[in-house]
PDB file of C-alpha atoms in Angstrom:
ATOM      1  CA  UNK A 218       9.681  -4.344 -26.447  1.00  0.00           C
ATOM      2  CA  UNK A 219      13.294  -4.227 -25.352  1.00  0.00           C
ATOM      3  CA  UNK A 220      13.039  -0.767 -23.750  1.00  0.00           C
ATOM      4  CA  UNK A 221      10.313  -1.861 -21.326  1.00  0.00           C
ATOM      5  CA  UNK A 222      12.837  -3.513 -19.016  1.00  0.00           C
ATOM      6  CA  UNK A 223      13.892   0.058 -18.125  1.00  0.00           C
ATOM      7  CA  UNK A 224      10.366   1.402 -17.597  1.00  0.00           C
ATOM      8  CA  UNK A 225       9.323   2.276 -14.057  1.00  0.00           C
ATOM      9  CA  UNK A 226       5.894   1.239 -12.819  1.00  0.00           C
ATOM     10  CA  UNK A 227       5.316   4.928 -12.005  1.00  0.00           C
ATOM     11  CA  UNK A 228       7.161   8.129 -12.840  1.00  0.00           C
ATOM     12  CA  UNK A 229       6.661  10.873 -10.248  1.00  0.00           C
ATOM     13  CA  UNK A 230       7.951  14.359  -9.686  1.00  0.00           C
ATOM     14  CA  UNK A 231       9.560  13.717  -6.298  1.00  0.00           C
ATOM     15  CA  UNK A 232      10.171  11.102  -3.637  1.00  0.00           C
ATOM     16  CA  UNK A 233       8.732  13.611  -1.191  1.00  0.00           C
ATOM     17  CA  UNK A 234       5.248  13.638  -2.722  1.00  0.00           C
ATOM     18  CA  UNK A 235       4.451   9.946  -3.078  1.00  0.00           C
ATOM     19  CA  UNK A 236       1.367   8.399  -1.398  1.00  0.00           C
ATOM     20  CA  UNK A 237       3.208   6.283   1.181  1.00  0.00           C
ATOM     21  CA  UNK A 238       0.093   5.890   3.345  1.00  0.00           C
ATOM     22  CA  UNK A 239      -1.661   4.211   0.406  1.00  0.00           C
ATOM     23  CA  UNK A 240       1.337   1.952  -0.134  1.00  0.00           C
ATOM     24  CA  UNK A 241       1.248   0.842   3.505  1.00  0.00           C
ATOM     25  CA  UNK A 242      -2.496   0.166   3.257  1.00  0.00           C
ATOM     26  CA  UNK A 243      -1.849  -1.998   0.182  1.00  0.00           C
ATOM     27  CA  UNK A 244       0.633  -4.189   2.068  1.00  0.00           C
ATOM     28  CA  UNK A 245       3.974  -2.552   1.287  1.00  0.00           C
ATOM     29  CA  UNK A 246       6.354  -3.218   4.178  1.00  0.00           C
ATOM     30  CA  UNK A 247       9.657  -1.809   2.913  1.00  0.00           C
ATOM     31  CA  UNK A 248      10.994   1.094   0.887  1.00  0.00           C
ATOM     32  CA  UNK A 249      14.353   1.134  -0.876  1.00  0.00           C
ATOM     33  CA  UNK A 250      15.729   4.544  -1.830  1.00  0.00           C
ATOM     34  CA  UNK A 251      18.620   5.799  -3.836  1.00  0.00           C
ATOM     35  CA  UNK A 252      20.199   8.788  -2.054  1.00  0.00           C
ATOM     36  CA  UNK A 253      21.836  11.237  -4.439  1.00  0.00           C
ATOM     37  CA  UNK A 254      19.397  13.226  -6.560  1.00  0.00           C
ATOM     38  CA  UNK A 255      16.491  11.182  -5.171  1.00  0.00           C
ATOM     39  CA  UNK A 256      16.453  12.305  -1.514  1.00  0.00           C
ATOM     40  CA  UNK A 257      19.155  15.004  -1.594  1.00  0.00           C
ATOM     41  CA  UNK A 258      21.539  16.766  -3.941  1.00  0.00           C
ATOM     42  CA  UNK A 259      24.812  14.908  -4.553  1.00  0.00           C
ATOM     43  CA  UNK A 260      26.992  14.798  -1.430  1.00  0.00           C
ATOM     44  CA  UNK A 261      24.599  17.004   0.577  1.00  0.00           C
ATOM     45  CA  UNK A 262      23.730  15.706   4.074  1.00  0.00           C
ATOM     46  CA  UNK A 263      20.215  14.750   5.066  1.00  0.00           C
ATOM     47  CA  UNK A 264      18.183  17.845   5.819  1.00  0.00           C
ATOM     48  CA  UNK A 265      15.129  18.311   8.045  1.00  0.00           C
ATOM     49  CA  UNK A 266      12.804  17.475   5.152  1.00  0.00           C
ATOM     50  CA  UNK A 267      14.486  14.074   4.706  1.00  0.00           C
ATOM     51  CA  UNK A 268      14.450  13.380   8.452  1.00  0.00           C
ATOM     52  CA  UNK A 269      10.725  14.192   8.624  1.00  0.00           C
ATOM     53  CA  UNK A 270      10.003  11.963   5.627  1.00  0.00           C
ATOM     54  CA  UNK A 271      11.667   8.987   7.296  1.00  0.00           C
ATOM     55  CA  UNK A 272       9.882   9.732  10.582  1.00  0.00           C
ATOM     56  CA  UNK A 273       6.658   9.515   8.571  1.00  0.00           C
ATOM     57  CA  UNK A 274       7.708   6.086   7.258  1.00  0.00           C
ATOM     58  CA  UNK A 275       8.492   4.819  10.731  1.00  0.00           C
ATOM     59  CA  UNK A 276       5.111   5.997  12.046  1.00  0.00           C
ATOM     60  CA  UNK A 277       3.496   4.014   9.225  1.00  0.00           C
ATOM     61  CA  UNK A 278       5.466   0.927  10.281  1.00  0.00           C
ATOM     62  CA  UNK A 279       7.486   0.892   7.064  1.00  0.00           C
ATOM     63  CA  UNK A 280      11.056  -0.371   6.995  1.00  0.00           C
ATOM     64  CA  UNK A 281      13.560   1.561   4.908  1.00  0.00           C
ATOM     65  CA  UNK A 282      16.901   0.935   3.286  1.00  0.00           C
ATOM     66  CA  UNK A 283      19.178   3.283   1.378  1.00  0.00           C
ATOM     67  CA  UNK A 284      20.738   1.457  -1.557  1.00  0.00           C
ATOM     68  CA  UNK A 285      23.514   3.401  -3.225  1.00  0.00           C
ATOM     69  CA  UNK A 286      26.447   2.750  -5.508  1.00  0.00           C
ATOM     70  CA  UNK A 287      28.281   5.424  -3.515  1.00  0.00           C
ATOM     71  CA  UNK A 288      30.909   4.784  -0.825  1.00  0.00           C
ATOM     72  CA  UNK A 289      30.111   3.975   2.793  1.00  0.00           C
ATOM     73  CA  UNK A 290      30.890   7.353   4.410  1.00  0.00           C
ATOM     74  CA  UNK A 291      28.269   9.093   2.242  1.00  0.00           C
ATOM     75  CA  UNK A 292      25.556   6.454   2.611  1.00  0.00           C
ATOM     76  CA  UNK A 293      26.156   5.683   6.289  1.00  0.00           C
ATOM     77  CA  UNK A 294      26.002   9.352   7.339  1.00  0.00           C
ATOM     78  CA  UNK A 295      22.719   9.859   5.498  1.00  0.00           C
ATOM     79  CA  UNK A 296      21.278   6.611   6.879  1.00  0.00           C
ATOM     80  CA  UNK A 297      22.215   7.525  10.449  1.00  0.00           C
ATOM     81  CA  UNK A 298      20.600  10.955  10.077  1.00  0.00           C
ATOM     82  CA  UNK A 299      17.286   9.488   8.889  1.00  0.00           C
ATOM     83  CA  UNK A 300      17.328   6.244  10.903  1.00  0.00           C
ATOM     84  CA  UNK A 301      17.520   3.761   8.026  1.00  0.00           C
ATOM     85  CA  UNK A 302      19.254   0.573   7.034  1.00  0.00           C
ATOM     86  CA  UNK A 303      21.745   1.037   4.223  1.00  0.00           C
ATOM     87  CA  UNK A 304      23.751  -0.781   1.579  1.00  0.00           C
ATOM     88  CA  UNK A 305      26.727   1.034   0.043  1.00  0.00           C
ATOM     89  CA  UNK A 306      28.530   0.118  -3.184  1.00  0.00           C
ATOM     90  CA  UNK A 307      25.273  -1.646  -4.002  1.00  0.00           C
ATOM     91  CA  UNK A 308      26.230  -2.761  -7.496  1.00  0.00           C
ATOM     92  CA  UNK A 309      23.057  -1.447  -9.119  1.00  0.00           C
ATOM     93  CA  UNK A 310      21.588  -2.524 -11.491  1.00  0.00           C
ATOM     94  CA  UNK A 311      22.585  -5.935 -10.138  1.00  0.00           C
ATOM     95  CA  UNK A 312      20.095  -7.742  -7.918  1.00  0.00           C
ATOM     96  CA  UNK A 313      22.452  -8.474  -5.004  1.00  0.00           C
ATOM     97  CA  UNK A 314      22.093  -5.017  -3.393  1.00  0.00           C
ATOM     98  CA  UNK A 315      18.309  -5.136  -3.677  1.00  0.00           C
ATOM     99  CA  UNK A 316      18.197  -8.598  -2.114  1.00  0.00           C
ATOM    100  CA  UNK A 317      20.490  -7.471   0.700  1.00  0.00           C
ATOM    101  CA  UNK A 318      18.252  -4.426   1.280  1.00  0.00           C
ATOM    102  CA  UNK A 319      15.169  -6.641   1.570  1.00  0.00           C
ATOM    103  CA  UNK A 320      17.041  -8.977   3.894  1.00  0.00           C
ATOM    104  CA  UNK A 321      17.921  -6.054   6.190  1.00  0.00           C
ATOM    105  CA  UNK A 322      14.295  -4.875   6.174  1.00  0.00           C
ATOM    106  CA  UNK A 323      12.780  -8.354   6.523  1.00  0.00           C
ATOM    107  CA  UNK A 324      10.711  -7.939   3.348  1.00  0.00           C
ATOM    108  CA  UNK A 325      10.323  -9.617  -0.014  1.00  0.00           C
ATOM    109  CA  UNK A 326       9.889  -8.279  -3.544  1.00  0.00           C
ATOM    110  CA  UNK A 327       6.066  -8.354  -3.387  1.00  0.00           C
ATOM    111  CA  UNK A 328       6.045  -6.098  -0.315  1.00  0.00           C
ATOM    112  CA  UNK A 329       8.802  -3.681  -1.318  1.00  0.00           C
ATOM    113  CA  UNK A 330       8.942  -0.511  -3.422  1.00  0.00           C
ATOM    114  CA  UNK A 331      12.148   1.003  -4.830  1.00  0.00           C
ATOM    115  CA  UNK A 332      12.478   4.732  -5.559  1.00  0.00           C
ATOM    116  CA  UNK A 333      15.271   6.283  -7.592  1.00  0.00           C
ATOM    117  CA  UNK A 334      16.190   8.852 -10.224  1.00  0.00           C
ATOM    118  CA  UNK A 335      18.129   6.768 -12.777  1.00  0.00           C
ATOM    119  CA  UNK A 336      16.717   4.280 -15.277  1.00  0.00           C
ATOM    120  CA  UNK A 337      19.892   2.260 -15.858  1.00  0.00           C
ATOM    121  CA  UNK A 338      20.701   1.699 -12.192  1.00  0.00           C
ATOM    122  CA  UNK A 339      17.741   2.251  -9.859  1.00  0.00           C
ATOM    123  CA  UNK A 340      14.815   1.257 -12.068  1.00  0.00           C
ATOM    124  CA  UNK A 341      16.406  -1.510 -14.090  1.00  0.00           C
ATOM    125  CA  UNK A 342      17.845  -3.061 -10.922  1.00  0.00           C
ATOM    126  CA  UNK A 343      14.483  -2.976  -9.132  1.00  0.00           C
ATOM    127  CA  UNK A 344      12.726  -4.423 -12.176  1.00  0.00           C
ATOM    128  CA  UNK A 345      15.303  -7.210 -12.471  1.00  0.00           C
ATOM    129  CA  UNK A 346      14.659  -8.082  -8.832  1.00  0.00           C
ATOM    130  CA  UNK A 347      10.868  -8.054  -9.233  1.00  0.00           C
ATOM    131  CA  UNK A 348      10.380  -4.959  -7.065  1.00  0.00           C
ATOM    132  CA  UNK A 349       7.794  -2.279  -7.865  1.00  0.00           C
ATOM    133  CA  UNK A 350       9.861   0.633  -9.232  1.00  0.00           C
ATOM    134  CA  UNK A 351       9.194   4.357  -9.030  1.00  0.00           C
ATOM    135  CA  UNK A 352      11.256   6.807 -11.045  1.00  0.00           C
ATOM    136  CA  UNK A 353      11.501  10.330  -9.670  1.00  0.00           C
ATOM    137  CA  UNK A 354      12.653  13.409 -11.504  1.00  0.00           C
ATOM    138  CA  UNK A 355      16.257  14.218 -10.473  1.00  0.00           C
ATOM    139  CA  UNK A 356      16.413  16.907  -7.805  1.00  0.00           C
ATOM    140  CA  UNK A 357      19.354  18.789  -9.297  1.00  0.00           C
ATOM    141  CA  UNK A 358      19.725  19.316 -13.046  1.00  0.00           C
ATOM    142  CA  UNK A 359      23.477  19.978 -12.673  1.00  0.00           C
ATOM    143  CA  UNK A 360      25.234  16.621 -12.469  1.00  0.00           C
ATOM    144  CA  UNK A 361      28.620  14.998 -12.878  1.00  0.00           C
ATOM    145  CA  UNK A 362      29.662  14.219 -16.461  1.00  0.00           C
ATOM    146  CA  UNK A 363      29.135  10.441 -16.173  1.00  0.00           C
ATOM    147  CA  UNK A 364      25.551  11.045 -15.012  1.00  0.00           C
ATOM    148  CA  UNK A 365      24.971  13.571 -17.823  1.00  0.00           C
ATOM    149  CA  UNK A 366      25.989  10.862 -20.309  1.00  0.00           C
ATOM    150  CA  UNK A 367      23.483   8.416 -18.772  1.00  0.00           C
ATOM    151  CA  UNK A 368      20.739  11.055 -18.907  1.00  0.00           C
ATOM    152  CA  UNK A 369      21.400  11.490 -22.622  1.00  0.00           C
ATOM    153  CA  UNK A 370      20.969   7.734 -23.109  1.00  0.00           C
ATOM    154  CA  UNK A 371      17.802   7.750 -20.981  1.00  0.00           C
ATOM    155  CA  UNK A 372      16.033  10.249 -23.271  1.00  0.00           C
ATOM    156  CA  UNK A 373      14.778   7.835 -25.950  1.00  0.00           C
ATOM    157  CA  UNK A 374      13.534   5.424 -23.298  1.00  0.00           C
ATOM    158  CA  UNK A 375      11.680   8.182 -21.448  1.00  0.00           C
ATOM    159  CA  UNK A 376      10.221   9.387 -24.760  1.00  0.00           C
ATOM    160  CA  UNK A 377       8.888   5.884 -25.481  1.00  0.00           C
ATOM    161  CA  UNK A 378       7.614   5.585 -21.901  1.00  0.00           C
ATOM    162  CA  UNK A 379       5.730   8.905 -22.183  1.00  0.00           C
ATOM    163  CA  UNK A 380       4.018   7.682 -25.342  1.00  0.00           C
ATOM    164  CA  UNK A 381       2.599   4.738 -23.371  1.00  0.00           C
ATOM    165  CA  UNK A 382       1.963   6.774 -20.173  1.00  0.00           C
ATOM    166  CA  UNK A 383       1.071  10.302 -21.312  1.00  0.00           C
ATOM    167  CA  UNK A 384       0.153  11.651 -17.851  1.00  0.00           C
ATOM    168  CA  UNK A 385       3.515  11.030 -16.235  1.00  0.00           C
ATOM    169  CA  UNK A 386       5.511  12.262 -14.437  1.00  0.00           C
ATOM    170  CA  UNK A 387       2.806  12.468 -11.815  1.00  0.00           C
ATOM    171  CA  UNK A 388       2.870  15.771  -9.984  1.00  0.00           C
ATOM    172  CA  UNK A 389       1.678  16.367  -6.422  1.00  0.00           C
ATOM    173  CA  UNK A 390       0.712  12.808  -5.580  1.00  0.00           C
ATOM    174  CA  UNK A 391       0.729  13.199  -1.795  1.00  0.00           C
TER     175      UNK A 391
END
């Protein structure tokens, strides 16, 4: 089915509740994250919760990379606060930003997971690159108009996805 190219492997409530310890045990070496509405509200700096999450990753031996279509000042500041690699103006859903992220982390597609809140950029890009994709529910329901338009277009795909995966989004997976 044509819509399946946009389907995540998993749909979860939040990037903050995923079972990262299980991922590490299963051989995942790197995590790629979108920033805005995945880890923080749009244009909001990294908070203590985000810093603690990335400390948890580092204790698990996981590499991280922030992959965003946003400009460098936004992505770099967040990356510095959480101690992560980053790629700005990533060109999602293109594969180049994902490949660059894996290069920075020293991982490959089989050992990498990508987490994001948008089907047409984060999930489709990860899927095109062969990376395990996790969709998270957007943190803030109030978004810029161009994102609102994408969310409208995402609805039929998410409806079809829910029909195949009736238990998702997964809540409280930590």
